[in-house]
XYZ file of C-alpha atoms in Angstrom:
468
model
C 10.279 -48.230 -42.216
C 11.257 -49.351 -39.145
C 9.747 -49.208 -35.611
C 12.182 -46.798 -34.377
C 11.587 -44.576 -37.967
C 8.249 -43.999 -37.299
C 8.867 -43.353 -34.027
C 11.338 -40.335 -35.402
C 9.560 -38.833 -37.531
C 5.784 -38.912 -35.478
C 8.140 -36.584 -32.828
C 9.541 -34.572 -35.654
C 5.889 -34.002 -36.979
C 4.736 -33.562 -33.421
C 7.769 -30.635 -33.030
C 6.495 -28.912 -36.281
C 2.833 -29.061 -35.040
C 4.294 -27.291 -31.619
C 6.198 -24.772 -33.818
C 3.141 -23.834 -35.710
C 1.113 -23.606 -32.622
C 4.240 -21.332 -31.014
C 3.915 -18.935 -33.595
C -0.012 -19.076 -33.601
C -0.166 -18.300 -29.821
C 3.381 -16.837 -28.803
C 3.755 -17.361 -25.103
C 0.294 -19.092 -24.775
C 1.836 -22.245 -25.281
C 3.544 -23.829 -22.573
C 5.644 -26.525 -22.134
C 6.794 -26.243 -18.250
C 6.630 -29.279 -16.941
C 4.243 -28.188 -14.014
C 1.785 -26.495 -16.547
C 1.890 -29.854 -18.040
C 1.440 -32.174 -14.802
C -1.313 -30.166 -13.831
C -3.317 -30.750 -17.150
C -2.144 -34.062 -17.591
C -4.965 -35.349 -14.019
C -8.402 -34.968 -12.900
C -9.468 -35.092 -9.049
C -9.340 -39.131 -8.988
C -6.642 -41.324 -8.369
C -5.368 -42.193 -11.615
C -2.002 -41.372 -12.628
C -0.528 -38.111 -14.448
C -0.498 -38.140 -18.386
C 0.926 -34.654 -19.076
C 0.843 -33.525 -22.547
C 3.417 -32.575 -24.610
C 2.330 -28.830 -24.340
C -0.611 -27.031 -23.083
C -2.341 -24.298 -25.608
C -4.690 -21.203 -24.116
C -6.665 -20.327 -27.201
C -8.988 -16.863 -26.581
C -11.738 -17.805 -28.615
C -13.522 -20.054 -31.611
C -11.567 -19.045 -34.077
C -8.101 -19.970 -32.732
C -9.281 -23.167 -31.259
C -9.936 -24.270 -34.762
C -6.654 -23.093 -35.853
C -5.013 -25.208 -33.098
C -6.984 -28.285 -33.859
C -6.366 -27.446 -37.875
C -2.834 -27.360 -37.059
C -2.751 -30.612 -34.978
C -4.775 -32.009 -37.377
C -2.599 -31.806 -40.406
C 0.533 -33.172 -37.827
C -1.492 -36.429 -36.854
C -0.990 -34.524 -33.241
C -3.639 -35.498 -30.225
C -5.730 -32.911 -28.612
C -7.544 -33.497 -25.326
C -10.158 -30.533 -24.336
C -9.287 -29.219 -20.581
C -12.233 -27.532 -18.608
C -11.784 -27.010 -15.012
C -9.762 -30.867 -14.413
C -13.015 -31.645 -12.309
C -13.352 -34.977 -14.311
C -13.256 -38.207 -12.319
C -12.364 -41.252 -14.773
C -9.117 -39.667 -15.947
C -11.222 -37.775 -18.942
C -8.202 -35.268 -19.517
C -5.511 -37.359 -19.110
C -2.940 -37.301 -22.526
C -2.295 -41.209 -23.003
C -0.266 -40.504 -26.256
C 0.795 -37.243 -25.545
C 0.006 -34.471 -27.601
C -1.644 -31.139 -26.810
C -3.837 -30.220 -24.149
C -6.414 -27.500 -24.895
C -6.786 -25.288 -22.101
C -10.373 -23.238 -22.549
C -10.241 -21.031 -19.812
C -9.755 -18.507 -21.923
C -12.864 -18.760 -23.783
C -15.007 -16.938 -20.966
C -17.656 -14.742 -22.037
C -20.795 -14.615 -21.534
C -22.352 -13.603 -24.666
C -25.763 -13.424 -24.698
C -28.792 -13.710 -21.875
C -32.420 -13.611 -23.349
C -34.285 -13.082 -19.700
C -37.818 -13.603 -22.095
C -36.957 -16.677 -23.923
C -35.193 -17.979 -20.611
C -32.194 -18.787 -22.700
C -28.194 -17.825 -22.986
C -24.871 -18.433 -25.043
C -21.603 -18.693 -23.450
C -18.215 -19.130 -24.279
C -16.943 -22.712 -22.761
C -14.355 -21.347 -20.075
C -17.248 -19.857 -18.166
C -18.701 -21.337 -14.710
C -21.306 -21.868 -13.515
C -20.958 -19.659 -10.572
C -20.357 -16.822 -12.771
C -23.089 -17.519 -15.258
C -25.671 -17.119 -11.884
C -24.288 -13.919 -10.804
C -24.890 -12.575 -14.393
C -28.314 -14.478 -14.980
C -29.552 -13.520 -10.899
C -29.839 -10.108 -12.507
C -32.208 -11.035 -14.275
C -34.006 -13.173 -11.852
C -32.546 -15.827 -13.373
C -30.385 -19.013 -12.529
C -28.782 -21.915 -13.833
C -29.285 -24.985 -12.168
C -27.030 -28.187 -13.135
C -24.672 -28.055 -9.853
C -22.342 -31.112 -10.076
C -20.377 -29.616 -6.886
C -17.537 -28.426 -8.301
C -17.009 -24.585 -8.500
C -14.569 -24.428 -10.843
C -16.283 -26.794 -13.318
C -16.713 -25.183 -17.119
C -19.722 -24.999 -18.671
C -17.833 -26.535 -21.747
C -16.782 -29.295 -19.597
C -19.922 -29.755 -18.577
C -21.621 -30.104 -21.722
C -18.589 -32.885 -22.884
C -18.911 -34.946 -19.807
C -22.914 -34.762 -19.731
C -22.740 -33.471 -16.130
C -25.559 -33.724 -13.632
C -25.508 -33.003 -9.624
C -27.932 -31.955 -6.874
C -30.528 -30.404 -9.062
C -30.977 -33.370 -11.419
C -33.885 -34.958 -9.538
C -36.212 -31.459 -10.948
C -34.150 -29.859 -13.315
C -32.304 -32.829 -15.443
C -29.283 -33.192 -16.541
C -26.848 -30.996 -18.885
C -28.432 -32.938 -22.083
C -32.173 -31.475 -21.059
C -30.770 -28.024 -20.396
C -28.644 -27.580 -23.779
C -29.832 -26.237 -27.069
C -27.500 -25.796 -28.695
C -23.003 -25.892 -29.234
C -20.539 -24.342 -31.238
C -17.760 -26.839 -31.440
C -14.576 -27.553 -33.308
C -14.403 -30.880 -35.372
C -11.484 -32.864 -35.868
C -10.225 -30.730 -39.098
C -10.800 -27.515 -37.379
C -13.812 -27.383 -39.261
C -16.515 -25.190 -37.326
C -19.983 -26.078 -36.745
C -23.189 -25.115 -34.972
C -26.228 -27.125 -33.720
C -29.576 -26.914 -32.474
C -30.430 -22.845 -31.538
C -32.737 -21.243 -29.483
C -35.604 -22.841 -30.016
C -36.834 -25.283 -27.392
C -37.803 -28.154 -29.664
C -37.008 -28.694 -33.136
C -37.433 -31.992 -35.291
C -35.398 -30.777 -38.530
C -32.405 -33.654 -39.154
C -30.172 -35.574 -36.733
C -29.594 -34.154 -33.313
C -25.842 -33.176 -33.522
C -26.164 -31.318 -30.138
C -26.987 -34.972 -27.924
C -23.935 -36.502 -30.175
C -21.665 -34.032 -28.751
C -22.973 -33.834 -25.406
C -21.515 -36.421 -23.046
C -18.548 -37.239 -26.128
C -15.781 -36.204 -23.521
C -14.013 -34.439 -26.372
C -13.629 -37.587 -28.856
C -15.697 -35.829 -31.906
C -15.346 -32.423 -31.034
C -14.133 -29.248 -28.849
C -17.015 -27.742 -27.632
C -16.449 -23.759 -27.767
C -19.266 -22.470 -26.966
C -23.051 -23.445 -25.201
C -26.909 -22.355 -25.660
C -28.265 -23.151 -22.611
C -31.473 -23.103 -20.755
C -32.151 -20.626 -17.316
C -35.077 -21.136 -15.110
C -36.819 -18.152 -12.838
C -35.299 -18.469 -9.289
C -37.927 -19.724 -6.753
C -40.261 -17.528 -5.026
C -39.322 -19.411 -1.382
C -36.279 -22.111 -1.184
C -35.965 -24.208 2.124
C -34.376 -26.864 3.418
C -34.309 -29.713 5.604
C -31.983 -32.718 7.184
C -33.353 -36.216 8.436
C -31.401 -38.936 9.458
C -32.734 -42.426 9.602
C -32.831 -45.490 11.420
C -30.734 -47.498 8.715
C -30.233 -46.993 5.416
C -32.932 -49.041 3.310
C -35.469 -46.566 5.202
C -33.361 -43.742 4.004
C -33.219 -45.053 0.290
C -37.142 -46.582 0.454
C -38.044 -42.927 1.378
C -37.056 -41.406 -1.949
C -37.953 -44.040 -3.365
C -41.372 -43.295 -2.249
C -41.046 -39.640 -2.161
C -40.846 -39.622 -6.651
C -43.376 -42.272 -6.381
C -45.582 -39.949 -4.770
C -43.983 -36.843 -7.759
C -43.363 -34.164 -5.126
C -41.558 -32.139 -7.057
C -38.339 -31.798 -4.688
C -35.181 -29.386 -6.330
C -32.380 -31.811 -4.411
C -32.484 -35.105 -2.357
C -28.964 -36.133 -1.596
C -28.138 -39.600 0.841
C -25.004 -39.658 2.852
C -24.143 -42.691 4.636
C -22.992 -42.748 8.739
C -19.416 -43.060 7.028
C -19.924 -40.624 4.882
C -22.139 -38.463 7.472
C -18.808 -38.727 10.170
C -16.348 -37.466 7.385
C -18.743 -34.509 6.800
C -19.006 -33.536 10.433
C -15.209 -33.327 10.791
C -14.628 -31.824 7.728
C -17.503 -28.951 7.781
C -17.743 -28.595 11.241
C -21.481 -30.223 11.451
C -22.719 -32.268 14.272
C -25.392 -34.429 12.258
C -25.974 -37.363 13.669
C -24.121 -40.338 12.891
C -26.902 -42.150 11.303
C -27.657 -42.688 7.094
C -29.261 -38.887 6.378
C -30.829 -37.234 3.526
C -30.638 -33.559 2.457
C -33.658 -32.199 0.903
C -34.354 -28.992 -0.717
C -37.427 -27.542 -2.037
C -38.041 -24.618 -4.473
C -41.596 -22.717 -5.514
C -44.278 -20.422 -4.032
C -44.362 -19.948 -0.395
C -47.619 -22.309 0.019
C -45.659 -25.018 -2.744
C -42.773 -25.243 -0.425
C -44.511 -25.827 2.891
C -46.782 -28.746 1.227
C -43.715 -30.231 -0.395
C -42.427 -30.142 3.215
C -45.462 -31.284 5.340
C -45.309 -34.376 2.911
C -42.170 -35.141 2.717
C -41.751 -34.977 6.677
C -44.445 -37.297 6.419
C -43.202 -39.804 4.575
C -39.892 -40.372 6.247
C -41.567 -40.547 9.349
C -42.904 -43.665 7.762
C -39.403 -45.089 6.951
C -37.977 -44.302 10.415
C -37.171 -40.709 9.661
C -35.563 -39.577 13.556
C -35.161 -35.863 14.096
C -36.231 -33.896 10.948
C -35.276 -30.765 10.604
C -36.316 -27.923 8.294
C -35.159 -24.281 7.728
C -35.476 -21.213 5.013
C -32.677 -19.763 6.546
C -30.143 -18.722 3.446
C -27.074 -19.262 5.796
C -28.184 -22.813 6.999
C -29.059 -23.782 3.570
C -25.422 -22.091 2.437
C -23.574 -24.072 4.919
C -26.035 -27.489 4.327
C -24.675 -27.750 0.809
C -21.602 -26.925 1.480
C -20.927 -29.774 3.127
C -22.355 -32.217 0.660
C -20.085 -30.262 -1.893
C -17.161 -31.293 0.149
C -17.565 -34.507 0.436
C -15.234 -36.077 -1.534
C -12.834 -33.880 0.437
C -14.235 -35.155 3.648
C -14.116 -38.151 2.478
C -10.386 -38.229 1.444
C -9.595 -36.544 5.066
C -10.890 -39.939 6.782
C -7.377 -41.142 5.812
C -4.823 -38.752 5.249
C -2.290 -39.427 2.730
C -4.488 -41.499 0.155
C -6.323 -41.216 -2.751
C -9.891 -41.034 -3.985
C -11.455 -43.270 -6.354
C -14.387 -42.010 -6.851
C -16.960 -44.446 -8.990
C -21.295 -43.920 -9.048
C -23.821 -46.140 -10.870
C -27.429 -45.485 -11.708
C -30.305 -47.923 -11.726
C -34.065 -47.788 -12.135
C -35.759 -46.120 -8.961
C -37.358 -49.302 -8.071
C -34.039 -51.260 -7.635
C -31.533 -48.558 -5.588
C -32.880 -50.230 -2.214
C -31.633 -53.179 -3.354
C -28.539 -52.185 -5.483
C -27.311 -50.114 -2.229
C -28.031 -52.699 0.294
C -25.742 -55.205 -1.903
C -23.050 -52.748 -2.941
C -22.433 -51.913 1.427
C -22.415 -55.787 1.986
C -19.285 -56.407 -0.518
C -17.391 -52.960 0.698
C -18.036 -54.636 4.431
C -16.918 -58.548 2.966
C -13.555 -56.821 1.125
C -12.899 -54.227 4.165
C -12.204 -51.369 2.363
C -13.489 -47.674 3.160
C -16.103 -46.015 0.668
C -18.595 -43.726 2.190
C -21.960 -44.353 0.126
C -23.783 -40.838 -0.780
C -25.758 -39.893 -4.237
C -28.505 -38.244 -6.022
C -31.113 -40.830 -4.553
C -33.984 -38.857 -6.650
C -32.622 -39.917 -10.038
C -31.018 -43.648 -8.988
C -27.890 -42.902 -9.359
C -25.680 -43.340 -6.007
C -21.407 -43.119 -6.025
C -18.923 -44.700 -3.647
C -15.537 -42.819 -2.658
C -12.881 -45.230 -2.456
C -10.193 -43.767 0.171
C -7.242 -46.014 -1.056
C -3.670 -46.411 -1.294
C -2.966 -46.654 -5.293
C 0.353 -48.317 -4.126
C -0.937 -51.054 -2.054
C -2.007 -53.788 -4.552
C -4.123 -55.813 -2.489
C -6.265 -52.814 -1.629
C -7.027 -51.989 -5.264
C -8.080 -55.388 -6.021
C -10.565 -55.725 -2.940
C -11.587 -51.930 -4.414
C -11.756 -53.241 -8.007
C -13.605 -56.440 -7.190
C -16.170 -54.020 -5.137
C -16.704 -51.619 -8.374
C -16.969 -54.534 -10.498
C -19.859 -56.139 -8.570
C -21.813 -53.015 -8.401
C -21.509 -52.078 -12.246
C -22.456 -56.210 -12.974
C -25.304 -55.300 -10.795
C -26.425 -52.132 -12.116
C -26.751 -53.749 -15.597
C -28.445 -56.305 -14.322
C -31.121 -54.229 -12.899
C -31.330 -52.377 -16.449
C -28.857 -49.286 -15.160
C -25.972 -47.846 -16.548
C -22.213 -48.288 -15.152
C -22.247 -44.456 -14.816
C -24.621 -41.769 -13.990
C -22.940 -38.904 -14.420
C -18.841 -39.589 -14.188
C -18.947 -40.802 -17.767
C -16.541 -42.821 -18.927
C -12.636 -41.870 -19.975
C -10.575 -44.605 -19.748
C -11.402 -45.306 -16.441
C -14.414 -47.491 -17.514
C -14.558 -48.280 -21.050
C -14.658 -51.649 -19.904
C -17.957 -51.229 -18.162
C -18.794 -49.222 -21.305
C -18.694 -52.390 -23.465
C -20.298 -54.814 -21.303
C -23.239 -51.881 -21.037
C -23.789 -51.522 -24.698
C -22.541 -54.769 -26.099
C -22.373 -54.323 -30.234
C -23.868 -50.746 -29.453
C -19.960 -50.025 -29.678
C -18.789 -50.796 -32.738
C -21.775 -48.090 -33.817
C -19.568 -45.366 -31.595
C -16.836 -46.265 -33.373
C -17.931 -45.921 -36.666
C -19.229 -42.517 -35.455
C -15.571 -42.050 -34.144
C -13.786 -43.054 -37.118
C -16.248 -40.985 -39.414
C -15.959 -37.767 -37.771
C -11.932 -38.371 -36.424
C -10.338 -40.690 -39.003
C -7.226 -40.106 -37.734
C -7.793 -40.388 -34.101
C -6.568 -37.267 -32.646
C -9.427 -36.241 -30.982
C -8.696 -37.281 -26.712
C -7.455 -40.730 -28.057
C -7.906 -43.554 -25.564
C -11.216 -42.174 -23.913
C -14.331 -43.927 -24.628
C -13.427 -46.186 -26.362
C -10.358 -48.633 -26.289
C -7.895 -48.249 -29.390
């Protein structure tokens, strides 16, 4: 058949598959184009891939259905959360079918004893801590972004200001319902915290960005909110004393709940955009959480020790509106950021190395963004190794994204040299899937067998992960 043949009848299969789906969820299937636009980006710069039609499925049962239907059409499907992603994660290269979960927002179970719950995928985080703070209760992964699913969450393997105590979404998940390929349903892990009994399908999924499976629902972990929170600002002298002090700070294991570095670029965008009047200076956030007594010793020490790096005004508080308004700010960032130059576009991009090398792998990364002139505040989770750099860029001037290319190039090639990982917590899309194979070398022809074993046909978010 020829080129143009196929070509017909892939959009006549594709029609039927849209049919089916019309009469499966009446007018919760849309094709306007602005419904589409809208799920076709994430927050970065990278262009618009709308679907072909967005779906709102209401629970398990009719996301299977959707993906059973798609399935038997040879139709793509690409998971949407909240559009929070940053590597173009929901973006519908081949068209297809965007699966909006939003809909899929209960909260179905808290276990205050076992410190556990289940919730549907649509749900935030926001409002799983308003139901869990009943209980005295609260969910910590906070990768900034309010209206971030929990779903979404789970697929991109998110992480945030809490990582440095509480981990990462793949320490605080026990278990998924999810969706496979053939609509096929499936549950891993439970509510037990460990369990040794076969393959861990839960870690597969987590951090798969929706290429083996739609992730419906989560079994997460809560922790007891802290007796006594505070917090404190310190800005530095320059930024290797900045980065050596948490450095030394997990050296030492003080057990802080968030240590977050903003650069003097980063530091001015912050004051203009949440009306702060830090000075301009490379700062770090802290917070602490435990007992009253815990709290000020965490404190006293950590005082201490950036004293010793050229710590200049520190500054420490358990007041709940300064601490509201502290991480505020760092959650707008990347707004602040973008507001240094209006008009243009973030790129956002973050690496993470071995605690030993961020001095280093910072100091290096701000000497090539000064040699190549391009703007990109510098600000991270310092406690876990992983820093990011905002790009504020014109995706139309050429030149500018090849000095911002070259920049994220040398900073991957020198994560992976220190034994890092081209990203921390961004993941991958198709944003990086180059970085992705010079990180794991032959280690990627083992994903794809996974790929092609659980989605022989492909439709699962094709084009993310890894290259077709």
């Amino acid at each position: 058949m020829s080129e143009s043949g196929n070509v017909d009848r892939a959009e006549g299969s594709r029609s039927r598959a849209l049919a089916e789906l019309r009469e499966l969820l009446g007018d919760r299937l849309s094709t306007a184009p602005s419904v589409r636009e809208h799920h076709g980006r994430d927050e970065s710069y990278h262009p618009a891939h709308p679907p072909d039609a967005v779906a709102f499925p209401e629970s398990t049962r009719e996301v299977a259905s959707s993906v059973e239907i798609c399935a038997r059409h040879r139709c793509p499907v690409i998971p949407f959360g909240g559009g929070t992603s940053l590597e173009g994660g929901v973006a519908a290269l081949e068209g297809g079918v965007s699966l909006d979960l939003s809909g899929l927002d209960r909260i179905l179970e808290i276990h205050p004893d076992d410190l556990d719950c289940r919730v549907e995928a649509g749900v935030t985080r926001g409002r799983l801590n308003r139901a869990a703070g009943d209980h005295g209760l609260f969910f910590p992964i906070d990768p900034g972004a309010d209206t971030a699913t929990l779903g979404g969450m789970a697929a991109t393997r998110a992480s945030g200001t809490n990582a440095v105590r509480y981990g990462t979404l793949r320490e605080n998940v026990l278990g998924l319902t999810a969706v496979l390929a053939d609509g096929q349903v499936i549950r891993t892990g439970g509510r037990a915290r460990k369990s040794a009994a076969g393959y861990d399908l839960t870690r597969l999924l987590v951090g798969s960005e929706g290429t083996l499976g739609v992730i419906t629902e989560v079994q997460l972990r809560l922790h007891g909110l802290p007796e006594a929170i505070a917090t404190a600002v310190c800005p530095f002298e320059d930024l290797d004393g900045a980065v050596r002090t948490a450095i030394e700070i997990i050296q030492w294991g003080v057990p802080v709940a968030r240590m977050e570095l903003l650069d003097e670029v980063q530091i001015e965008a912050t004051n203009r955009y949440s009306d702060r009047r830090d000075p301009l200076r490379p700062t770090l956030f802290f917070e602490f959480h435990g007992s009253p007594s815990a709290v000020a010793e965490q404190v006293a020490t950590v005082a201490r020790l950036a004293g010793e790096h050229g710590g200049l005004d520190w500054r420490s508080s358990d007041d709940p509106a300064e601490r509201a308004a502290l991480w505020h700010a760092r959650h707008h960032a990347y707004w602040a950021a973008l507001a240094l130059r209006p008009g243009a576009k973030g790129w956002p991009t973050d690496v993470c190395v071995p605690i030993s090398r961020l001095a280093e792998c910072i100091a290096e990364t701000r000497l090539d963004i000064e040699s190549e002139g391009v703007t990109a505040p510098i600000l991270g989770h310092v406690g876990d190794g992983n820093f990011h750099l905002v790009f504020v860029v014109d995706p139309e001037d050429p030149g500018e994204m090849d000095r911002a290319r070259r920049v994220n190039e040398r900073m991957v090639a020198r994560a992976l040299a220190m034994g890092g990982t081209c990203t921390g917590e961004h993941g991958v899309g198709y944003g990086k899937i180059d970085s992705l194979e010079a990180e794991h070398g032959s280690g990627v022809e083992v994903m794809r067998r996974i790929k092609e074993a659980l989605d022989p046909d492909g439709i699962l978010n094709p084009g993310k992960v890894l290259r077709r």
